[in-house]
mmCIF file of C-alpha atoms in Angstrom:
data_model
loop_
_atom_site.group_PDB
_atom_site.id
_atom_site.type_symbol
_atom_site.label_atom_id
_atom_site.label_comp_id
_atom_site.label_asym_id
_atom_site.label_seq_id
_atom_site.Cartn_x
_atom_site.Cartn_y
_atom_site.Cartn_z
ATOM 1 C CA MET A 1 22.033 -10.036 18.629
ATOM 2 C CA PRO A 2 24.454 -7.214 19.570
ATOM 3 C CA GLY A 3 26.923 -8.107 22.261
ATOM 4 C CA LEU A 4 26.740 -6.413 25.637
ATOM 5 C CA LEU A 5 28.602 -3.105 25.875
ATOM 6 C CA LEU A 6 29.145 -0.729 28.731
ATOM 7 C CA ALA A 7 26.843 2.282 28.670
ATOM 8 C CA LEU A 8 28.417 5.339 27.076
ATOM 9 C CA ASN A 9 27.841 7.385 30.228
ATOM 10 C CA GLY A 10 29.134 4.624 32.459
ATOM 11 C CA ASP A 11 25.934 4.375 34.484
ATOM 12 C CA TYR A 12 22.264 3.903 33.913
ATOM 13 C CA ALA A 13 20.186 7.085 33.894
ATOM 14 C CA SER A 14 18.212 8.007 36.962
ATOM 15 C CA ALA A 15 15.166 8.751 34.795
ATOM 16 C CA ALA A 16 14.060 6.487 31.986
ATOM 17 C CA TYR A 17 12.942 7.522 28.541
ATOM 18 C CA THR A 18 9.616 5.943 27.548
ATOM 19 C CA PHE A 19 9.086 5.281 23.851
ATOM 20 C CA LYS A 20 5.612 6.506 22.940
ATOM 21 C CA SER A 21 4.583 3.792 20.489
ATOM 22 C CA THR A 22 5.732 0.770 22.487
ATOM 23 C CA GLY A 23 5.627 2.063 26.072
ATOM 24 C CA ILE A 24 9.066 0.500 26.658
ATOM 25 C CA LYS A 25 11.360 2.295 29.099
ATOM 26 C CA VAL A 26 15.108 2.541 28.484
ATOM 27 C CA TYR A 27 17.822 3.716 30.875
ATOM 28 C CA SER A 28 20.858 3.947 28.604
ATOM 29 C CA PHE A 29 21.695 5.107 25.094
ATOM 30 C CA GLU A 30 22.559 1.546 24.091
ATOM 31 C CA GLU A 31 19.139 0.347 25.222
ATOM 32 C CA ALA A 32 17.615 3.151 23.160
ATOM 33 C CA LEU A 33 19.646 2.026 20.134
ATOM 34 C CA TYR A 34 18.574 -1.574 20.607
ATOM 35 C CA HIS A 35 14.928 -0.524 20.960
ATOM 36 C CA CYS A 36 15.103 1.522 17.762
ATOM 37 C CA TYR A 37 16.811 -1.301 15.869
ATOM 38 C CA THR A 38 14.246 -3.864 17.041
ATOM 39 C CA TYR A 39 11.152 -1.650 16.739
ATOM 40 C CA TRP A 40 12.321 0.503 13.847
ATOM 41 C CA LYS A 41 8.857 1.240 12.440
ATOM 42 C CA GLU A 42 7.505 2.216 15.856
ATOM 43 C CA SER A 43 10.590 4.385 16.562
ATOM 44 C CA ALA A 44 10.240 6.550 13.451
ATOM 45 C CA ASP A 45 8.943 9.550 15.425
ATOM 46 C CA ASP A 46 10.833 8.947 18.685
ATOM 47 C CA PHE A 47 14.488 8.669 17.706
ATOM 48 C CA ALA A 48 14.847 12.350 16.763
ATOM 49 C CA ALA A 49 12.050 13.823 18.900
ATOM 50 C CA PRO A 50 13.107 16.938 20.872
ATOM 51 C CA GLU A 51 12.274 15.228 24.193
ATOM 52 C CA PHE A 52 14.447 12.202 23.314
ATOM 53 C CA ILE A 53 17.369 14.443 22.320
ATOM 54 C CA ALA A 54 16.901 16.402 25.545
ATOM 55 C CA TRP A 55 16.942 13.131 27.540
ATOM 56 C CA VAL A 56 20.196 12.070 25.857
ATOM 57 C CA ARG A 57 21.745 15.484 26.457
ATOM 58 C CA ASP A 58 20.505 16.297 29.975
ATOM 59 C CA THR A 59 19.687 13.001 31.679
ATOM 60 C CA LEU A 60 22.425 10.848 30.155
ATOM 61 C CA ASN A 61 24.894 13.775 30.035
ATOM 62 C CA LEU A 62 25.785 12.885 26.449
ATOM 63 C CA ALA A 63 25.733 16.303 24.835
ATOM 64 C CA HIS A 64 28.262 15.226 22.184
ATOM 65 C CA ILE A 65 25.899 12.395 21.178
ATOM 66 C CA ALA A 66 22.777 14.581 21.243
ATOM 67 C CA THR A 67 24.293 16.982 18.712
ATOM 68 C CA LYS A 68 24.778 14.091 16.261
ATOM 69 C CA ILE A 69 21.093 13.112 16.201
ATOM 70 C CA LYS A 70 19.639 14.670 13.040
ATOM 71 C CA PRO A 71 15.858 14.691 12.490
ATOM 72 C CA PRO A 72 14.648 13.728 9.012
ATOM 73 C CA THR A 73 13.622 16.617 6.802
ATOM 74 C CA ASP A 74 10.625 16.852 4.496
ATOM 75 C CA GLY A 75 12.810 15.547 1.679
ATOM 76 C CA GLY A 76 12.068 11.943 2.563
ATOM 77 C CA ASP A 77 15.507 11.031 4.006
ATOM 78 C CA PHE A 78 14.187 9.083 6.990
ATOM 79 C CA ALA A 79 16.192 5.913 6.251
ATOM 80 C CA GLU A 80 19.446 7.839 5.892
ATOM 81 C CA LYS A 81 18.992 9.772 9.145
ATOM 82 C CA PHE A 82 17.801 6.684 11.023
ATOM 83 C CA LEU A 83 20.845 4.651 9.977
ATOM 84 C CA GLN A 84 23.146 7.549 10.910
ATOM 85 C CA PHE A 85 21.520 7.527 14.328
ATOM 86 C CA LEU A 86 22.142 3.779 14.797
ATOM 87 C CA LEU A 87 25.790 4.233 13.793
ATOM 88 C CA ILE A 88 26.471 6.966 16.360
ATOM 89 C CA ALA A 89 27.818 4.271 18.679
ATOM 90 C CA ASP A 90 29.790 1.216 17.586
ATOM 91 C CA TYR A 91 27.004 -1.113 18.647
ATOM 92 C CA PHE A 92 25.796 -2.985 15.536
ATOM 93 C CA ASP A 93 27.894 -4.923 13.062
ATOM 94 C CA SER A 94 27.801 -4.310 9.301
ATOM 95 C CA ALA A 95 25.572 -7.318 8.594
ATOM 96 C CA GLN A 96 22.902 -6.019 10.982
ATOM 97 C CA ILE A 97 23.054 -2.526 9.502
ATOM 98 C CA ASN A 98 22.878 -3.816 5.913
ATOM 99 C CA ASP A 99 19.917 -6.037 6.775
ATOM 100 C CA LEU A 100 18.029 -3.114 8.302
ATOM 101 C CA LYS A 101 19.022 -0.872 5.398
ATOM 102 C CA ASN A 102 17.368 -3.286 2.962
ATOM 103 C CA ARG A 103 14.226 -3.485 5.104
ATOM 104 C CA LEU A 104 14.061 0.309 5.378
ATOM 105 C CA LYS A 105 14.355 0.717 1.612
ATOM 106 C CA ALA A 106 11.593 -1.828 0.994
ATOM 107 C CA TRP A 107 9.428 -0.052 3.577
ATOM 108 C CA GLU A 108 9.979 3.397 2.052
ATOM 109 C CA ASN A 109 9.225 2.009 -1.414
ATOM 110 C CA SER A 110 6.040 0.463 -0.046
ATOM 111 C CA LEU A 111 5.024 3.750 1.540
ATOM 112 C CA GLU A 112 5.712 5.634 -1.689
ATOM 113 C CA TRP A 113 3.740 3.031 -3.655
ATOM 114 C CA GLU A 114 0.786 3.374 -1.292
ATOM 115 C CA ARG A 115 0.865 7.182 -1.424
ATOM 116 C CA LEU A 116 0.961 7.227 -5.221
ATOM 117 C CA LYS A 117 -1.769 4.610 -5.538
ATOM 118 C CA GLU A 118 -3.976 6.452 -3.051
ATOM 119 C CA ARG A 119 -3.649 9.717 -4.999
ATOM 120 C CA ALA A 120 -4.230 7.930 -8.313
ATOM 121 C CA ASP A 121 -7.272 6.068 -6.958
ATOM 122 C CA SER A 122 -8.771 9.355 -5.759
ATOM 123 C CA LEU A 123 -8.361 10.960 -9.183
ATOM 124 C CA ASN A 124 -9.606 7.808 -10.908
ATOM 125 C CA ALA A 125 -12.746 7.811 -8.757
ATOM 126 C CA LYS A 126 -13.378 11.410 -9.848
ATOM 127 C CA ASP A 127 -13.042 10.317 -13.491
ATOM 128 C CA ASP A 128 -9.821 12.289 -13.886
ATOM 129 C CA ALA A 129 -8.020 9.346 -15.462
ATOM 130 C CA GLN A 130 -5.617 11.593 -17.377
ATOM 131 C CA LYS A 131 -4.053 12.836 -14.135
ATOM 132 C CA ALA A 132 -4.275 9.424 -12.435
ATOM 133 C CA TYR A 133 -2.364 7.694 -15.243
ATOM 134 C CA PRO A 134 1.188 9.004 -14.511
ATOM 135 C CA LEU A 135 0.727 8.380 -10.774
ATOM 136 C CA TYR A 136 -0.175 4.730 -11.405
ATOM 137 C CA LYS A 137 2.855 4.426 -13.715
ATOM 138 C CA ARG A 138 5.137 5.765 -10.980
ATOM 139 C CA ALA A 139 3.553 3.450 -8.399
ATOM 140 C CA LEU A 140 4.350 0.463 -10.632
ATOM 141 C CA GLY A 141 8.021 1.408 -10.356
ATOM 142 C CA PHE A 142 7.930 0.688 -6.610
ATOM 143 C CA GLY A 143 6.002 -2.555 -6.582
ATOM 144 C CA GLU A 144 3.402 -4.708 -8.265
ATOM 145 C CA ASN A 145 0.266 -6.386 -6.939
ATOM 146 C CA GLU A 146 -3.166 -7.320 -8.194
ATOM 147 C CA GLY A 147 -4.883 -4.278 -6.654
ATOM 148 C CA LEU A 148 -2.555 -1.868 -8.421
ATOM 149 C CA PHE A 149 -2.861 -3.754 -11.721
ATOM 150 C CA ASN A 150 -6.666 -3.767 -11.436
ATOM 151 C CA ASN A 151 -7.052 -0.070 -10.620
ATOM 152 C CA PHE A 152 -4.541 0.992 -13.253
ATOM 153 C CA ALA A 153 -6.430 -1.084 -15.816
ATOM 154 C CA VAL A 154 -9.698 0.654 -14.905
ATOM 155 C CA CYS A 155 -7.919 3.976 -15.484
ATOM 156 C CA LEU A 156 -6.597 2.715 -18.833
ATOM 157 C CA MET A 157 -10.093 1.693 -19.936
ATOM 158 C CA LYS A 158 -11.343 5.201 -19.167
ATOM 159 C CA LEU A 159 -8.551 6.465 -21.424
ATOM 160 C CA GLN A 160 -9.633 3.925 -24.079
ATOM 161 C CA LYS A 161 -6.312 2.072 -23.829
ATOM 162 C CA TYR A 162 -8.088 -1.254 -23.909
ATOM 163 C CA GLU A 163 -5.277 -3.552 -25.047
ATOM 164 C CA GLU A 164 -2.988 -2.285 -22.289
ATOM 165 C CA ALA A 165 -5.794 -2.630 -19.738
ATOM 166 C CA PHE A 166 -6.361 -6.211 -20.898
ATOM 167 C CA GLU A 167 -2.678 -7.064 -20.307
ATOM 168 C CA TYR A 168 -2.637 -5.636 -16.765
ATOM 169 C CA LEU A 169 -5.887 -7.380 -15.845
ATOM 170 C CA SER A 170 -4.534 -10.630 -17.233
ATOM 171 C CA ARG A 171 -1.646 -10.330 -14.768
ATOM 172 C CA ALA A 172 -3.972 -9.341 -11.928
ATOM 173 C CA TYR A 173 -6.196 -12.332 -12.635
ATOM 174 C CA GLU A 174 -3.208 -14.686 -12.647
ATOM 175 C CA MET A 175 -2.244 -13.385 -9.213
ATOM 176 C CA GLN A 176 -5.771 -13.629 -7.771
ATOM 177 C CA PRO A 177 -8.076 -15.851 -9.886
ATOM 178 C CA ASP A 178 -10.716 -16.040 -7.137
ATOM 179 C CA ASN A 179 -11.297 -12.281 -7.091
ATOM 180 C CA THR A 180 -14.682 -11.741 -8.785
ATOM 181 C CA ASP A 181 -14.179 -7.968 -9.151
ATOM 182 C CA ILE A 182 -10.964 -8.555 -11.081
ATOM 183 C CA LEU A 183 -12.710 -11.174 -13.222
ATOM 184 C CA VAL A 184 -15.496 -8.690 -14.070
ATOM 185 C CA ASN A 185 -12.972 -6.024 -15.080
ATOM 186 C CA TYR A 186 -10.865 -8.565 -16.972
ATOM 187 C CA THR A 187 -13.930 -9.656 -18.962
ATOM 188 C CA GLU A 188 -14.820 -6.060 -19.770
ATOM 189 C CA ALA A 189 -11.265 -5.338 -20.927
ATOM 190 C CA ALA A 190 -11.343 -8.452 -23.130
ATOM 191 C CA ILE A 191 -14.576 -7.204 -24.730
ATOM 192 C CA LEU A 192 -13.382 -3.637 -25.242
ATOM 193 C CA SER A 193 -10.020 -4.774 -26.646
ATOM 194 C CA HIS A 194 -11.947 -7.079 -29.047
ATOM 195 C CA ASN A 195 -10.426 -10.259 -27.609
ATOM 196 C CA PHE A 196 -13.857 -11.823 -28.112
ATOM 197 C CA ASN A 197 -12.911 -15.500 -27.751
ATOM 198 C CA LYS A 198 -11.264 -14.742 -24.424
ATOM 199 C CA ALA A 199 -14.262 -12.628 -23.415
ATOM 200 C CA VAL A 200 -16.688 -15.475 -24.074
ATOM 201 C CA ALA A 201 -14.537 -17.888 -22.025
ATOM 202 C CA LEU A 202 -14.346 -15.413 -19.142
ATOM 203 C CA LEU A 203 -18.091 -14.787 -19.267
ATOM 204 C CA LYS A 204 -18.696 -18.533 -18.912
ATOM 205 C CA LYS A 205 -16.489 -18.589 -15.807
ATOM 206 C CA LEU A 206 -18.304 -15.589 -14.438
ATOM 207 C CA CYS A 207 -21.703 -17.208 -14.990
ATOM 208 C CA GLU A 208 -20.556 -20.145 -12.872
ATOM 209 C CA ILE A 209 -20.043 -17.718 -9.994
ATOM 210 C CA LYS A 210 -23.052 -15.438 -10.409
ATOM 211 C CA GLU A 211 -25.741 -14.274 -12.797
ATOM 212 C CA ASP A 212 -26.712 -10.687 -12.105
ATOM 213 C CA ALA A 213 -26.740 -7.183 -13.537
ATOM 214 C CA ASP A 214 -22.949 -7.140 -13.951
ATOM 215 C CA VAL A 215 -23.061 -10.250 -16.116
ATOM 216 C CA TYR A 216 -26.066 -9.022 -18.150
ATOM 217 C CA TYR A 217 -24.290 -5.752 -18.772
ATOM 218 C CA LEU A 218 -21.113 -7.510 -19.897
ATOM 219 C CA TYR A 219 -23.190 -9.501 -22.388
ATOM 220 C CA ALA A 220 -24.694 -6.213 -23.539
ATOM 221 C CA GLN A 221 -21.204 -4.825 -24.090
ATOM 222 C CA LEU A 222 -20.150 -7.947 -25.975
ATOM 223 C CA TYR A 223 -23.152 -7.680 -28.298
ATOM 224 C CA TYR A 224 -22.577 -3.946 -28.712
ATOM 225 C CA GLU A 225 -18.907 -4.370 -29.674
ATOM 226 C CA THR A 226 -19.732 -7.187 -32.105
ATOM 227 C CA GLY A 227 -22.393 -5.070 -33.798
ATOM 228 C CA ASP A 228 -25.491 -6.827 -32.483
ATOM 229 C CA ILE A 229 -27.170 -3.635 -31.293
ATOM 230 C CA ARG A 230 -30.604 -5.181 -30.731
ATOM 231 C CA ASN A 231 -29.272 -7.797 -28.310
ATOM 232 C CA ALA A 232 -27.091 -5.126 -26.696
ATOM 233 C CA SER A 233 -30.239 -3.138 -26.012
ATOM 234 C CA ALA A 234 -32.124 -6.164 -24.643
ATOM 235 C CA TYR A 235 -29.331 -7.134 -22.241
ATOM 236 C CA THR A 236 -28.854 -3.552 -21.046
ATOM 237 C CA GLU A 237 -32.577 -3.416 -20.260
ATOM 238 C CA LYS A 238 -32.193 -6.741 -18.437
ATOM 239 C CA ALA A 239 -29.302 -5.359 -16.375
ATOM 240 C CA LEU A 240 -31.369 -2.284 -15.490
ATOM 241 C CA ALA A 241 -34.303 -4.464 -14.444
ATOM 242 C CA ASP A 242 -31.974 -6.294 -12.047
ATOM 243 C CA LYS A 243 -30.211 -3.212 -10.667
ATOM 244 C CA TYR A 244 -30.430 0.529 -11.173
ATOM 245 C CA ASP A 245 -27.117 1.976 -12.288
ATOM 246 C CA PRO A 246 -26.849 5.326 -14.101
ATOM 247 C CA TYR A 247 -24.006 3.877 -16.160
ATOM 248 C CA TYR A 248 -26.405 1.293 -17.605
ATOM 249 C CA VAL A 249 -28.883 4.050 -18.478
ATOM 250 C CA TYR A 250 -26.211 6.081 -20.236
ATOM 251 C CA ARG A 251 -25.139 3.006 -22.194
ATOM 252 C CA LEU A 252 -28.750 2.353 -23.186
ATOM 253 C CA ALA A 253 -28.981 5.905 -24.477
ATOM 254 C CA ASP A 254 -25.768 5.347 -26.480
ATOM 255 C CA ILE A 255 -27.262 2.210 -27.998
ATOM 256 C CA TYR A 256 -30.400 4.061 -29.083
ATOM 257 C CA VAL A 257 -28.219 6.791 -30.592
ATOM 258 C CA GLN A 258 -26.382 4.088 -32.579
ATOM 259 C CA LEU A 259 -29.790 2.959 -33.840
ATOM 260 C CA ARG A 260 -30.640 6.603 -34.582
ATOM 261 C CA MET A 261 -33.589 6.272 -32.230
ATOM 262 C CA TYR A 262 -33.031 9.682 -30.628
ATOM 263 C CA ASP A 263 -36.448 10.037 -28.993
ATOM 264 C CA GLU A 264 -35.981 6.625 -27.362
ATOM 265 C CA ALA A 265 -32.514 7.710 -26.177
ATOM 266 C CA LEU A 266 -33.979 10.796 -24.513
ATOM 267 C CA GLN A 267 -36.756 8.718 -22.951
ATOM 268 C CA ALA A 268 -34.147 6.262 -21.602
ATOM 269 C CA LEU A 269 -32.334 9.157 -19.952
ATOM 270 C CA ASN A 270 -35.498 9.978 -18.001
ATOM 271 C CA LYS A 271 -34.729 6.830 -15.957
ATOM 272 C CA ILE A 272 -31.826 8.714 -14.360
ATOM 273 C CA LYS A 273 -32.831 9.472 -10.778
ATOM 274 C CA ASP A 274 -30.355 12.269 -10.087
ATOM 275 C CA GLN A 275 -30.635 14.538 -13.124
ATOM 276 C CA ASP A 276 -27.457 16.459 -12.372
ATOM 277 C CA ARG A 277 -24.483 17.729 -14.360
ATOM 278 C CA ASP A 278 -23.670 14.320 -15.871
ATOM 279 C CA PHE A 279 -27.291 13.815 -16.920
ATOM 280 C CA LEU A 280 -27.377 17.190 -18.669
ATOM 281 C CA VAL A 281 -24.080 16.476 -20.458
ATOM 282 C CA LYS A 282 -25.376 13.134 -21.753
ATOM 283 C CA GLN A 283 -28.659 14.739 -22.767
ATOM 284 C CA ALA A 284 -26.689 17.361 -24.699
ATOM 285 C CA GLU A 285 -24.731 14.613 -26.472
ATOM 286 C CA VAL A 286 -27.980 12.995 -27.618
ATOM 287 C CA TYR A 287 -29.264 16.334 -28.905
ATOM 288 C CA ILE A 288 -25.994 16.888 -30.791
ATOM 289 C CA ALA A 289 -26.266 13.421 -32.377
ATOM 290 C CA ALA A 290 -29.828 14.279 -33.404
ATOM 291 C CA GLY A 291 -28.695 17.619 -34.864
ATOM 292 C CA HIS A 292 -30.527 19.768 -32.283
ATOM 293 C CA ILE A 293 -27.595 22.050 -31.384
ATOM 294 C CA PRO A 294 -29.631 24.838 -29.653
ATOM 295 C CA ALA A 295 -31.179 22.224 -27.306
ATOM 296 C CA ALA A 296 -27.690 20.899 -26.516
ATOM 297 C CA ILE A 297 -26.497 24.442 -25.731
ATOM 298 C CA LYS A 298 -29.364 24.901 -23.263
ATOM 299 C CA CYS A 299 -28.398 21.654 -21.513
ATOM 300 C CA ILE A 300 -24.805 22.792 -20.983
ATOM 301 C CA GLU A 301 -25.912 26.253 -19.861
ATOM 302 C CA ARG A 302 -28.076 24.532 -17.239
ATOM 303 C CA ALA A 303 -25.209 22.226 -16.264
ATOM 304 C CA LEU A 304 -23.048 25.276 -15.546
ATOM 305 C CA PHE A 305 -25.368 26.149 -12.664
ATOM 306 C CA TYR A 306 -23.750 23.219 -10.845
ATOM 307 C CA SER A 307 -20.291 24.743 -11.227
ATOM 308 C CA ARG A 308 -19.338 27.981 -12.936
ATOM 309 C CA THR A 309 -15.649 26.987 -12.754
ATOM 310 C CA ASP A 310 -16.003 23.649 -14.575
ATOM 311 C CA SER A 311 -13.608 24.107 -17.498
ATOM 312 C CA GLU A 312 -14.843 20.941 -19.242
ATOM 313 C CA LEU A 313 -18.360 22.386 -19.438
ATOM 314 C CA TRP A 314 -17.079 25.691 -20.810
ATOM 315 C CA ILE A 315 -15.076 23.815 -23.477
ATOM 316 C CA ARG A 316 -18.170 21.847 -24.460
ATOM 317 C CA LEU A 317 -20.262 25.035 -24.563
ATOM 318 C CA ALA A 318 -17.642 26.711 -26.773
ATOM 319 C CA LEU A 319 -17.730 23.713 -29.135
ATOM 320 C CA TYR A 320 -21.526 23.784 -29.383
ATOM 321 C CA TYR A 321 -21.581 27.538 -29.988
ATOM 322 C CA ARG A 322 -19.010 27.062 -32.771
ATOM 323 C CA LEU A 323 -21.092 24.272 -34.319
ATOM 324 C CA ASN A 324 -24.030 26.697 -34.179
ATOM 325 C CA TYR A 325 -21.892 29.303 -36.040
ATOM 326 C CA ASP A 326 -21.935 31.670 -33.055
ATOM 327 C CA THR A 327 -18.182 32.308 -32.979
ATOM 328 C CA GLN A 328 -18.382 35.344 -30.661
ATOM 329 C CA LYS A 329 -20.080 33.351 -27.896
ATOM 330 C CA ALA A 330 -17.746 30.437 -28.629
ATOM 331 C CA GLN A 331 -14.754 32.738 -28.110
ATOM 332 C CA ALA A 332 -16.188 34.060 -24.829
ATOM 333 C CA ALA A 333 -16.826 30.509 -23.551
ATOM 334 C CA ILE A 334 -13.364 29.215 -24.424
ATOM 335 C CA THR A 335 -11.748 32.273 -22.842
ATOM 336 C CA THR A 336 -13.594 31.430 -19.617
ATOM 337 C CA ALA A 337 -12.416 27.823 -19.849
ATOM 338 C CA LEU A 338 -8.789 28.928 -20.264
ATOM 339 C CA ASN A 339 -9.106 31.374 -17.371
ATOM 340 C CA HIS A 340 -10.008 28.431 -15.146
ATOM 341 C CA ASP A 341 -7.529 25.975 -16.682
ATOM 342 C CA PRO A 342 -4.853 27.750 -18.796
ATOM 343 C CA PHE A 343 -2.974 24.599 -19.858
ATOM 344 C CA ASN A 344 -5.965 22.408 -20.677
ATOM 345 C CA GLU A 345 -5.129 20.832 -24.057
ATOM 346 C CA LYS A 346 -8.786 20.365 -25.020
ATOM 347 C CA ALA A 347 -9.438 24.040 -24.338
ATOM 348 C CA LEU A 348 -6.374 25.112 -26.319
ATOM 349 C CA LEU A 349 -7.385 22.929 -29.250
ATOM 350 C CA GLU A 350 -10.934 24.291 -29.245
ATOM 351 C CA SER A 351 -9.499 27.810 -29.013
ATOM 352 C CA ALA A 352 -7.441 27.082 -32.134
ATOM 353 C CA ARG A 353 -10.538 25.875 -33.996
ATOM 354 C CA ILE A 354 -12.439 29.008 -33.020
ATOM 355 C CA LYS A 355 -9.536 31.184 -34.193
ATOM 356 C CA LYS A 356 -9.677 29.356 -37.533
ATOM 357 C CA ALA A 357 -13.444 29.912 -37.735
ATOM 358 C CA LEU A 358 -12.845 33.611 -37.067
ATOM 359 C CA GLY A 359 -10.327 33.729 -39.918
ATOM 360 C CA LYS A 360 -7.327 34.234 -37.581
ATOM 361 C CA THR A 361 -5.078 31.717 -39.321
ATOM 362 C CA LYS A 362 -1.801 32.842 -37.699
ATOM 363 C CA ASP A 363 -3.261 32.550 -34.191
ATOM 364 C CA TYR A 364 -4.674 29.122 -35.127
ATOM 365 C CA GLN A 365 -1.262 27.887 -36.301
ATOM 366 C CA GLU A 366 0.544 29.311 -33.266
ATOM 367 C CA ILE A 367 -1.769 27.535 -30.824
ATOM 368 C CA LEU A 368 -1.367 24.230 -32.683
ATOM 369 C CA LYS A 369 2.424 24.660 -32.588
ATOM 370 C CA ASN A 370 2.361 25.244 -28.811
ATOM 371 C CA ILE A 371 0.139 22.192 -28.251
ATOM 372 C CA LEU A 372 2.488 20.026 -30.330
ATOM 373 C CA ASN A 373 5.545 21.241 -28.379
ATOM 374 C CA SER A 374 3.755 20.520 -25.105
ATOM 375 C CA LEU A 375 2.907 16.981 -26.225
ATOM 376 C CA LYS A 376 6.525 16.366 -27.262
ATOM 377 C CA LYS A 377 7.720 17.538 -23.842
ATOM 378 C CA LYS A 378 5.280 15.245 -22.046
ATOM 379 C CA TYR A 379 6.354 12.313 -24.186
ATOM 380 C CA ARG A 380 10.038 12.937 -23.412
ATOM 381 C CA GLU A 381 9.298 13.174 -19.688
ATOM 382 C CA SER A 382 7.236 9.967 -19.660
ATOM 383 C CA ALA A 383 9.971 8.113 -21.557
ATOM 384 C CA ARG A 384 12.610 8.849 -18.902
#
């Protein structure tokens, strides 16, 4: 506790300053300092507020002190400015300041971690795992917990980085073994990373907790990855009978495609209730697998009615036109994609392939060179 000191202005103020977050009234600058030190989180907006500075200047008659109070800027220097504020008067000893400094740093790191995770989670939920990935990596630099490990692992699985996802989920599960959601994801990562013995052990644990669509679907995945397509199909159907999930339907269609049962795959897709953009994309993929390229093109053209600015759809349309030997339409589609997303690597790569198909070898080589340089730059930046 700080020792008692005389007020800097010699007397208590006639009018108190009331801190907004706590409702506490103070009558001297020292009381204000003590309040801010004790309730530092709650004082984040008050200590440099114009009305507080005006109170110090006009009510306390401490103009020389008021000029030293510096509000934080947008650069994220709150801790620095807050500590400068507390050191305006010789009120706290070095041990107290160092203790608060450490707490402020931990708090700022926590806030940065939460901001990064929130942004990454939002992108991950929109299936933009590529953009979520670096945000999760940065968040891990500020702190680690099971929620971050779990969500990052889900992102990694979407990027087909299954071994890495398995490692993060292993750590998440160690931290919170009673979390069923983590156990489900951990089991899936074990299956997809082909850690089959571990997957079987985790499935047994999961069956002790519940037996539902999630478990049936995990068995379906296990059979699928081990090459038992018939059982994969049966368990996917069982999962669908227990709970409707479009993801299960899409997986069932994939299984039928593996069996080269294309009509059955298309019939399975009819179980999708909301036959939107994603449905049309999956339908197009089945048609492509079956060799019906014109039908696939029609699906993507219909999907574009949902969004004319969807660069991924334009890239896919360009690919299908190229596969159909319609290079002029392919060029027009990829140009549209690049207009919407000029640095999209998939679009640039497809553009290079179209240039090659058009016989423009120099343009093809130049695009590939630019893509390679971009990848090298990204790798250097991520390695820092």
